[in-house]
Tab-separated table of C-alpha atoms in Angstrom:
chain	number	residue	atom	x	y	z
X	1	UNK	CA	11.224	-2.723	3.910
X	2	UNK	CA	10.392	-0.114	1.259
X	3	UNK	CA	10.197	3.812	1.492
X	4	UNK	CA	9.125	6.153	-1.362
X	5	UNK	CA	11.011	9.284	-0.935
X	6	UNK	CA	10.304	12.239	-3.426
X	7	UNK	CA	13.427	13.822	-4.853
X	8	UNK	CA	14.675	17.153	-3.312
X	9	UNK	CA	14.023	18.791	-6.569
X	10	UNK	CA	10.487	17.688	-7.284
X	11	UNK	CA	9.618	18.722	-3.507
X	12	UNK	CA	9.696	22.381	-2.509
X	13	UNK	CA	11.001	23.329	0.751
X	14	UNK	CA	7.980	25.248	2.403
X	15	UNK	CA	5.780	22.358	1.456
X	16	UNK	CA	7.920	19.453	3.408
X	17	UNK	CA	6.473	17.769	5.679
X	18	UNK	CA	7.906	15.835	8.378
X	19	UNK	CA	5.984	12.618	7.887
X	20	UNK	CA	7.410	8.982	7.644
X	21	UNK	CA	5.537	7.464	4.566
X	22	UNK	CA	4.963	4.487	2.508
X	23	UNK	CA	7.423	1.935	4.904
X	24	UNK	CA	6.071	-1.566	4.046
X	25	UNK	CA	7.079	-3.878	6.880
X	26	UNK	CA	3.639	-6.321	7.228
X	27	UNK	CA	0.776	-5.863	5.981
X	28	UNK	CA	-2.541	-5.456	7.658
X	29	UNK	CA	-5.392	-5.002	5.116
X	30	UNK	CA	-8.972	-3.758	6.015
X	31	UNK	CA	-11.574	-7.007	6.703
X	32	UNK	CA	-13.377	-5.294	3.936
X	33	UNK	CA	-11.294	-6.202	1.472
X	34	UNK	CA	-11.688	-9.017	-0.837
X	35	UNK	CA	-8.960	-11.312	0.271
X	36	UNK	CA	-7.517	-11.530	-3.352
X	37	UNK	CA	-5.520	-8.378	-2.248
X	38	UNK	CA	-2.814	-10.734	-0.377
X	39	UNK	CA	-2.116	-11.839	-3.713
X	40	UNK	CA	-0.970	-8.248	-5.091
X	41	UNK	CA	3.051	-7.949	-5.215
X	42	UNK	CA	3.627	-4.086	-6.022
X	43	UNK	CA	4.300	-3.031	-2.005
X	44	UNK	CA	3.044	0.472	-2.832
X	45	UNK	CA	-0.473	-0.428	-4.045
X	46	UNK	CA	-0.443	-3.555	-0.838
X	47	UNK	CA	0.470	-0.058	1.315
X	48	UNK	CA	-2.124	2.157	0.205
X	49	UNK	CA	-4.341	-0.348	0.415
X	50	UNK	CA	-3.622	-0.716	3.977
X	51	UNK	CA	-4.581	2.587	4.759
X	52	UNK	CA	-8.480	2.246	2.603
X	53	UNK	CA	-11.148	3.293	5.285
X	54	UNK	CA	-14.643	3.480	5.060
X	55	UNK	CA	-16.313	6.710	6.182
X	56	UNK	CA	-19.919	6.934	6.799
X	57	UNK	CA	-21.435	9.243	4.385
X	58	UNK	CA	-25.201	10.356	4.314
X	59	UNK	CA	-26.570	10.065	0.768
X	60	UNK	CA	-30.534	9.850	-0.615
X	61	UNK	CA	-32.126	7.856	1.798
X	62	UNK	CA	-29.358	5.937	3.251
X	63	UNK	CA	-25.949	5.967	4.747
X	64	UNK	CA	-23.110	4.558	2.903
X	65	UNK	CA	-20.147	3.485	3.597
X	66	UNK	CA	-17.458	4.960	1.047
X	67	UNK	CA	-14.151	4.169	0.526
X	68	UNK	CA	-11.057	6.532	0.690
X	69	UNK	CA	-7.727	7.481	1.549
X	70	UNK	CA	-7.528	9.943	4.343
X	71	UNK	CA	-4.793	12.818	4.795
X	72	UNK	CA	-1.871	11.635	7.408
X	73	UNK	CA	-1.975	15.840	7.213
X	74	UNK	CA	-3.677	18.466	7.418
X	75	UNK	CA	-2.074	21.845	5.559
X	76	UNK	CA	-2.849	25.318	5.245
X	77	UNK	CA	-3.483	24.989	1.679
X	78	UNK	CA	-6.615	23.710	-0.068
X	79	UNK	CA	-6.981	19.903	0.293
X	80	UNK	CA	-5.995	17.608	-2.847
X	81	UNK	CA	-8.779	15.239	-3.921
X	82	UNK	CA	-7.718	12.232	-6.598
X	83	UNK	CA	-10.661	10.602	-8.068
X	84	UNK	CA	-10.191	7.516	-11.083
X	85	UNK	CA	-11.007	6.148	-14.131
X	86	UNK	CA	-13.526	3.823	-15.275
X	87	UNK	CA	-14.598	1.118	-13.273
X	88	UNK	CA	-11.343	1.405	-11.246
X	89	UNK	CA	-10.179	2.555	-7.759
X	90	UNK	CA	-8.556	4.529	-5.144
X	91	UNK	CA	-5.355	2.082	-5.661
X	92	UNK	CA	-4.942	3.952	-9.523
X	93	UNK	CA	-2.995	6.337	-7.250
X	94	UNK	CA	-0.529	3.891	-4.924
X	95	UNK	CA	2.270	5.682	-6.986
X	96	UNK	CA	1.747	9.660	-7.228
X	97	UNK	CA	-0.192	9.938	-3.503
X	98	UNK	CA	2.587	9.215	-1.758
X	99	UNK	CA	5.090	12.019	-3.585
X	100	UNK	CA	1.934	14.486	-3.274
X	101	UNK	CA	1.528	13.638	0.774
X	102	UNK	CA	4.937	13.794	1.408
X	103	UNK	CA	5.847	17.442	-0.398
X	104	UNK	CA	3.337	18.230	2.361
X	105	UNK	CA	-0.339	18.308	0.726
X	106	UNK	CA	-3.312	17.259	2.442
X	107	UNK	CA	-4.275	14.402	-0.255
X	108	UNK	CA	-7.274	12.321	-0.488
X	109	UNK	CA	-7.897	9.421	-2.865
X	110	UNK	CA	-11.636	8.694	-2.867
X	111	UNK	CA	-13.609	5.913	-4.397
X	112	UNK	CA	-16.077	7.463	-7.035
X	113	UNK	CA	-20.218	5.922	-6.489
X	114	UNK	CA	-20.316	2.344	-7.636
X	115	UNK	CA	-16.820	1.373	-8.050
X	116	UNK	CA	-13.666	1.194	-5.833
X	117	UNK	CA	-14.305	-0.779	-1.900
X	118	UNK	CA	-17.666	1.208	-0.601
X	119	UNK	CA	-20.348	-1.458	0.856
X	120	UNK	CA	-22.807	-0.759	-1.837
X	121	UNK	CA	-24.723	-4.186	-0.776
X	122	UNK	CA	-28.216	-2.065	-0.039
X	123	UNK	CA	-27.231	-1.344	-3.899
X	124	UNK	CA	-28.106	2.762	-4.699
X	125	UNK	CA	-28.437	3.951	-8.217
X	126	UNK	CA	-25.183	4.518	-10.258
X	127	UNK	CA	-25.947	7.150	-12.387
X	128	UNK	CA	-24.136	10.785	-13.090
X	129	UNK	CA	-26.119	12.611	-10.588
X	130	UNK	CA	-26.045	10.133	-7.607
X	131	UNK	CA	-22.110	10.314	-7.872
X	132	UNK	CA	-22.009	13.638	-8.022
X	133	UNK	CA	-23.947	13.837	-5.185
X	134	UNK	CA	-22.308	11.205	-3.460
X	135	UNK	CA	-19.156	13.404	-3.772
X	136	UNK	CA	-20.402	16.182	-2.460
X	137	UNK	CA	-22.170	14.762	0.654
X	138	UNK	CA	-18.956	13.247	1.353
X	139	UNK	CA	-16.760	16.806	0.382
X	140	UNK	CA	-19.395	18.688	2.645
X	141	UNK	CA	-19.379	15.919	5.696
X	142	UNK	CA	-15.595	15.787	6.299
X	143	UNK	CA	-13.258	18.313	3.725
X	144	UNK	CA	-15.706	21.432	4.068
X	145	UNK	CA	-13.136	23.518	2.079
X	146	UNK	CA	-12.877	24.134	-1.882
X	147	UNK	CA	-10.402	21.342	-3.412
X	148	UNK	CA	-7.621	20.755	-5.894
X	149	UNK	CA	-9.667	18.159	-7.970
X	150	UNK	CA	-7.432	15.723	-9.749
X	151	UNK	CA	-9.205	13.400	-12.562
X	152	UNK	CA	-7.970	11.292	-15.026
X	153	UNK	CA	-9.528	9.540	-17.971
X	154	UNK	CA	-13.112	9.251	-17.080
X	155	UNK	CA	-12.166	10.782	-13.554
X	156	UNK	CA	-12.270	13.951	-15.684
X	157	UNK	CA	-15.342	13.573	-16.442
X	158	UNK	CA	-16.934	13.125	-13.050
X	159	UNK	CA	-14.630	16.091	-12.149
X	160	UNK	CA	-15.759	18.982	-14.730
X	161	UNK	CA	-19.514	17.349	-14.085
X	162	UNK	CA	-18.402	18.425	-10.132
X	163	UNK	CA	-17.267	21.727	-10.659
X	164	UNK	CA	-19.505	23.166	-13.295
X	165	UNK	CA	-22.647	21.712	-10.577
X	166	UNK	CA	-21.132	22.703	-7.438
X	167	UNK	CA	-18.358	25.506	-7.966
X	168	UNK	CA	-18.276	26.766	-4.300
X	169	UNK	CA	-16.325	23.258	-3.600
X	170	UNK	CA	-14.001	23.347	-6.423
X	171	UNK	CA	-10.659	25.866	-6.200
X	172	UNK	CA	-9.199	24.354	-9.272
X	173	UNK	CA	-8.645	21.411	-11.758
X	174	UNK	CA	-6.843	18.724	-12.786
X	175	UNK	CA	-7.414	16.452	-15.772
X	176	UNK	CA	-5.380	14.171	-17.110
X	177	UNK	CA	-5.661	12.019	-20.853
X	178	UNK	CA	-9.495	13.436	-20.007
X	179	UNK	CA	-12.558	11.155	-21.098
X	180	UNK	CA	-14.963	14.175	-21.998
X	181	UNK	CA	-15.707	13.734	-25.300
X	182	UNK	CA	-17.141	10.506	-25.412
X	183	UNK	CA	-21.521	11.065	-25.890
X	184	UNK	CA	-22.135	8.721	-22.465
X	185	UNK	CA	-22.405	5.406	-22.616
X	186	UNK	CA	-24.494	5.377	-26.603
X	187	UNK	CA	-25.668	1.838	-27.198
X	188	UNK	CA	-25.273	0.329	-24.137
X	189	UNK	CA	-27.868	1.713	-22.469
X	190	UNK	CA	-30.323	0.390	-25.210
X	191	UNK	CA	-29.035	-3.335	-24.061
X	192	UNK	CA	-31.236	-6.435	-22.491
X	193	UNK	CA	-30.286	-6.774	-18.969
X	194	UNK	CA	-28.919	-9.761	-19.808
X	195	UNK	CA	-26.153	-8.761	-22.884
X	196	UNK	CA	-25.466	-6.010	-20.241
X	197	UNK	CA	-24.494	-8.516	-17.914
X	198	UNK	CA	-23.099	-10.448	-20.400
X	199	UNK	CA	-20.731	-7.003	-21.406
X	200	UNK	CA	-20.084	-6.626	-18.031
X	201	UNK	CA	-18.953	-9.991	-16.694
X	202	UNK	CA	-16.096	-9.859	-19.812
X	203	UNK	CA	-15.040	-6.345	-18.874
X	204	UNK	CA	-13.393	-8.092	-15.296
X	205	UNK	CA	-12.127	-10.885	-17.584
X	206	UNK	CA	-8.362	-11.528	-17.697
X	207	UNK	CA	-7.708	-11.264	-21.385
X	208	UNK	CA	-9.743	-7.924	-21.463
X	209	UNK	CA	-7.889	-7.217	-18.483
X	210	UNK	CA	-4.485	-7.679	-19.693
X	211	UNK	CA	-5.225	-6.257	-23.111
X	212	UNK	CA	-6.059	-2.974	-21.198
X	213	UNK	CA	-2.719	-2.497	-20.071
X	214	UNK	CA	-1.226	-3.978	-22.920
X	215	UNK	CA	-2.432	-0.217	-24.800
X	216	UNK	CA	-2.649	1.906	-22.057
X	217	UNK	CA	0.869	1.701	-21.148
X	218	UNK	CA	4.523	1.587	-23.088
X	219	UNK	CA	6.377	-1.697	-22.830
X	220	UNK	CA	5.204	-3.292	-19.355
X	221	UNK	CA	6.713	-6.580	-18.726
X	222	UNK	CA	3.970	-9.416	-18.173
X	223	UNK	CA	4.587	-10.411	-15.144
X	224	UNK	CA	4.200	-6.307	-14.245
X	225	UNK	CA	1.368	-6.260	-16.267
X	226	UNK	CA	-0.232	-9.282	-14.483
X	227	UNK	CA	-0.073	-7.400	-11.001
X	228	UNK	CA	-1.486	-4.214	-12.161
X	229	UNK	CA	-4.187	-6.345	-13.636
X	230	UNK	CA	-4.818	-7.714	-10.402
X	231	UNK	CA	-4.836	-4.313	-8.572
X	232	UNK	CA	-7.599	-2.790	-11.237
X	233	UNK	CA	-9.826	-5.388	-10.992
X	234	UNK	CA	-9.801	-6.113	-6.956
X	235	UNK	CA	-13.240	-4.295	-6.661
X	236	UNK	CA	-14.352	-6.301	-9.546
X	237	UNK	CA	-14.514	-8.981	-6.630
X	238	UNK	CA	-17.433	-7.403	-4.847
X	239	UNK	CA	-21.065	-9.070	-5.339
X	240	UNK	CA	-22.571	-6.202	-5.917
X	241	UNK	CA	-19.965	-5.064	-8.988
X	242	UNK	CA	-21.681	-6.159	-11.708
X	243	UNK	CA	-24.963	-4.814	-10.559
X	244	UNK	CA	-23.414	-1.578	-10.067
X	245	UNK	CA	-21.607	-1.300	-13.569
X	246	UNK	CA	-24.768	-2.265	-15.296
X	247	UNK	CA	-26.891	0.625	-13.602
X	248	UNK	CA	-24.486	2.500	-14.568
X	249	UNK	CA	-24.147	1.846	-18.350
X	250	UNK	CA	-28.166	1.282	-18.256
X	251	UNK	CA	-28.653	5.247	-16.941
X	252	UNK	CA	-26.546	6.486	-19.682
X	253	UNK	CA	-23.036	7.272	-18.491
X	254	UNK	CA	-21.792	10.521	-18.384
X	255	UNK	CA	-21.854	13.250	-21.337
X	256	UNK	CA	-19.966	16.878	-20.458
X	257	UNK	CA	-19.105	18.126	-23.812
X	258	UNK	CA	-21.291	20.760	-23.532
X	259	UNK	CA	-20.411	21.575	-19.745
X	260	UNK	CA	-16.478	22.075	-20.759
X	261	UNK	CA	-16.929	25.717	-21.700
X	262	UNK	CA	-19.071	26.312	-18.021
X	263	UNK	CA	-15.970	25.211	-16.089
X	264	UNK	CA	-14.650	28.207	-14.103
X	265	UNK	CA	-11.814	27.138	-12.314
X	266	UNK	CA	-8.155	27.265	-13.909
X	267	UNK	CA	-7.292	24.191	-14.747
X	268	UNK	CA	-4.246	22.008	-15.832
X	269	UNK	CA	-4.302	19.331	-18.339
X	270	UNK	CA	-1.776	16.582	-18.437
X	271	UNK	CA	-1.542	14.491	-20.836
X	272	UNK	CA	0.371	11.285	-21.958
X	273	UNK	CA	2.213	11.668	-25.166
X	274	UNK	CA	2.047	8.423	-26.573
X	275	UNK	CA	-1.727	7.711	-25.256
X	276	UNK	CA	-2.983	5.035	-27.725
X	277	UNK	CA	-6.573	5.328	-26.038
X	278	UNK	CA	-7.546	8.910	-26.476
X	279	UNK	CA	-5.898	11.122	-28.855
X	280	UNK	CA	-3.899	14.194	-27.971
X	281	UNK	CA	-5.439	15.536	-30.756
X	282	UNK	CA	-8.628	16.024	-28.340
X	283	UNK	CA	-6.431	17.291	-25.746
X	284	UNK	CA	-5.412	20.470	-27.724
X	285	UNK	CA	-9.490	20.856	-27.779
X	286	UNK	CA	-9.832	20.858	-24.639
X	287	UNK	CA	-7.129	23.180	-24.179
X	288	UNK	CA	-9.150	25.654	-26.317
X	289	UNK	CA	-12.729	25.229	-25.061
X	290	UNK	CA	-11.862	25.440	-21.435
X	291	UNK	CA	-11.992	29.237	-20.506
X	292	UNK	CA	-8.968	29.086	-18.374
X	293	UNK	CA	-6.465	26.118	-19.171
X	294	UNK	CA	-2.574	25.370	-19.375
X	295	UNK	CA	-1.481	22.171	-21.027
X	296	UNK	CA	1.165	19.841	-20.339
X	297	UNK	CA	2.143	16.849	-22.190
X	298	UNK	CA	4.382	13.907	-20.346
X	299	UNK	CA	6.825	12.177	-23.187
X	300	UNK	CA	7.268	8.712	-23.699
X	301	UNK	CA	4.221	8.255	-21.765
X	302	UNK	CA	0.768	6.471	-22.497
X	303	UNK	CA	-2.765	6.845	-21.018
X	304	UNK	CA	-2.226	6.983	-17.240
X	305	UNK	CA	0.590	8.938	-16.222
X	306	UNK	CA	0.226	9.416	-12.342
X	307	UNK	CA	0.696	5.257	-12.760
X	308	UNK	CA	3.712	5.199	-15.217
X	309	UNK	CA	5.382	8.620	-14.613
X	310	UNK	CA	4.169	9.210	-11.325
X	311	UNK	CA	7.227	11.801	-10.259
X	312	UNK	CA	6.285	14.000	-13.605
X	313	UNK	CA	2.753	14.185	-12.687
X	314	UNK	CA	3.200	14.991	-8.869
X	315	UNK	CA	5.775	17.617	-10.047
X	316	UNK	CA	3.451	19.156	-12.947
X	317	UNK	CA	0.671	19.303	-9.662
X	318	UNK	CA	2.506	20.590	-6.856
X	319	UNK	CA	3.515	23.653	-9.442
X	320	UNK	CA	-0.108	24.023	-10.394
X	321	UNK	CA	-1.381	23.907	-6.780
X	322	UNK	CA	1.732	26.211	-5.492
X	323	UNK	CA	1.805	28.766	-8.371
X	324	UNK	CA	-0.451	31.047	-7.107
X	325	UNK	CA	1.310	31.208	-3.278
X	326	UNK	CA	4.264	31.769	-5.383
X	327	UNK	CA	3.029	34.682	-7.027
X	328	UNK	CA	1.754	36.321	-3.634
X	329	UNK	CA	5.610	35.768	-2.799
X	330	UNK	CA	7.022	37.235	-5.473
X	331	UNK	CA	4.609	40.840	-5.459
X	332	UNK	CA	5.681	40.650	-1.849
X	333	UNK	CA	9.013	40.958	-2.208
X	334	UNK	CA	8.855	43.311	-5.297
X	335	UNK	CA	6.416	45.707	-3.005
X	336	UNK	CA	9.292	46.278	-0.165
């Protein structure tokens, strides 16, 4: 048996909530799973993945079947929604979703278009637009209330490309080690089908695999290293993956440099001090082209933080989520 409790000092008291979480006793996985997951160790990502659903969502001409993690509550305050990174998955957060559900917020972890465990087998296009509107078909059918959304790396991306296109949905932001500067997918969309392919089929590769982790986190021991690799590339397992990827990279990729300055919600930046993958030089940009941004940097920390410093980054949220409830409080009590 294994419980994740968050501290008492990274939880505040009017946010507890009286839910049992994260107790790994058996595990009963989804059918829809590929059945490589039995072969993950780490008992929080085999846990989350135990609770992966698939909600029906209406989207172009079609319903799909999307992946998520649901709330086990439902709060006063505005829902949390966690999106990824690159090719990844709802599992990026098996660490940081449970702190975040437990200090009592009403957390979702959803699978962005084209990656993660939706059926995609009636294959839709990939491209910015269709998740964006995948997102929001899915926000609309079942949240129906403005969000905290939470993106890191390329997850950023998808996120300020959310808010700046649908604003009404979006309360406020979080990015962390934010992929917005990269000019969409360059090259790579210029590619014969087949080199894409090609690309594609080395990106679920071991070696690539393992050299990922190797610089996106600080001093992982293999055999560590070896699960996580295993956990980011279960959806690789799909048949439709590669197909999927490749529409992806083929329609361009996304580009938001130039909606950065259109984002009007605050937002919070959080960023890995030792990230070897994007520099934080390109954080303190951000910082300054965003109209309405606090930044704060995690030490001895690399790319992914809600994976390797998972108590820092729930902390550094539930302040940003609570501050403003905290304010209220305080004019309150300075008004009697």
């Amino acid at each position: 048996m294994l419980t994740l409790t968050a501290s008492p000092a990274l939880v505040p008291t009017k946010r507890r909530a009286h839910v049992k979480l994260f107790t790994v006793q058996g595990s009963n996985f989804p059918s829809f799973l590929p059945k490589e997951v039995e072969n993950i160790k780490d008992p929080f990502a085999r846990r989350l993945a135990t609770r992966i659903e698939r909600l029906p969502v209406g989207f172009a001409d079609r319903s799909i079947m999307s992946s998520c993690v649901k709330p086990l509550i439902q709060s006063e305050g505005s829902p949390v929604v966690l999106l990824h990174g690159f090719d990844s998955s709802c599992l990026e957060w098996r660490y940081t979703f449970p702190l975040l559900e437990e200090a009592g917020l009403e957390t979702w972890a959803v699978d962005v278009l084209g990656w993660g465990f939706s059926d995609l087998e009636r294959l839709p296009s990939c491209d910015v637009a269709s998740k964006r509107d995948h997102l929001y078909q899915l926000w609309k059918s079942y949240i129906r209330r403005p969000i905290i959304l939470i993106g890191p790396s390329l997850g950023a991306a998808v996120a300020i490309d959310f808010a700046v296109n649908h604003p009404e949905a979006v309360e406020k932001l979080v990015l962390i080690d934010a992929s917005v500067y990269a000019e969409d997918t360059g090259n790579l969309a210029k590619l014969p089908r087949a080199i894409a392919y090609a690309g594609v089929y080395l990106l679920k590769s071991t070696p690539l695999r393992l050299y990922a982790n190797l610089i996106a986190f600080n001093s992982l021991p293999l055999n560590t290293s070896i699960d996580w690799m295993n956990v980011g590339r279960l959806h690789c397992l799909y048949p439709w993956w590669e197909d999927a990827t490749v529409n992806f990279m083929n329609t361009g990729g996304y580009n938001v440099s130039a909606q950065i300055k259109k984002v009007k919600q605050k937002t919070l930046i959080i960023w890995g001090e030792d990230d070897q993958i994007i520099s934080n030089k390109l954080a303190v940009r951000l910082h300054c082209e965003l109209p309405d941004a606090v930044i704060r940097q995690i030490p001895d920390c690399g790319h992914l933080p809600h994976v390797e410093k998972p108590n820092s980054v729930a902390k550094l949220i539930l302040d940003f989520v609570g501050e403003d409830s905290n304010k209220e409080a305080q004019s309150v009590s300075q008004g009697e």
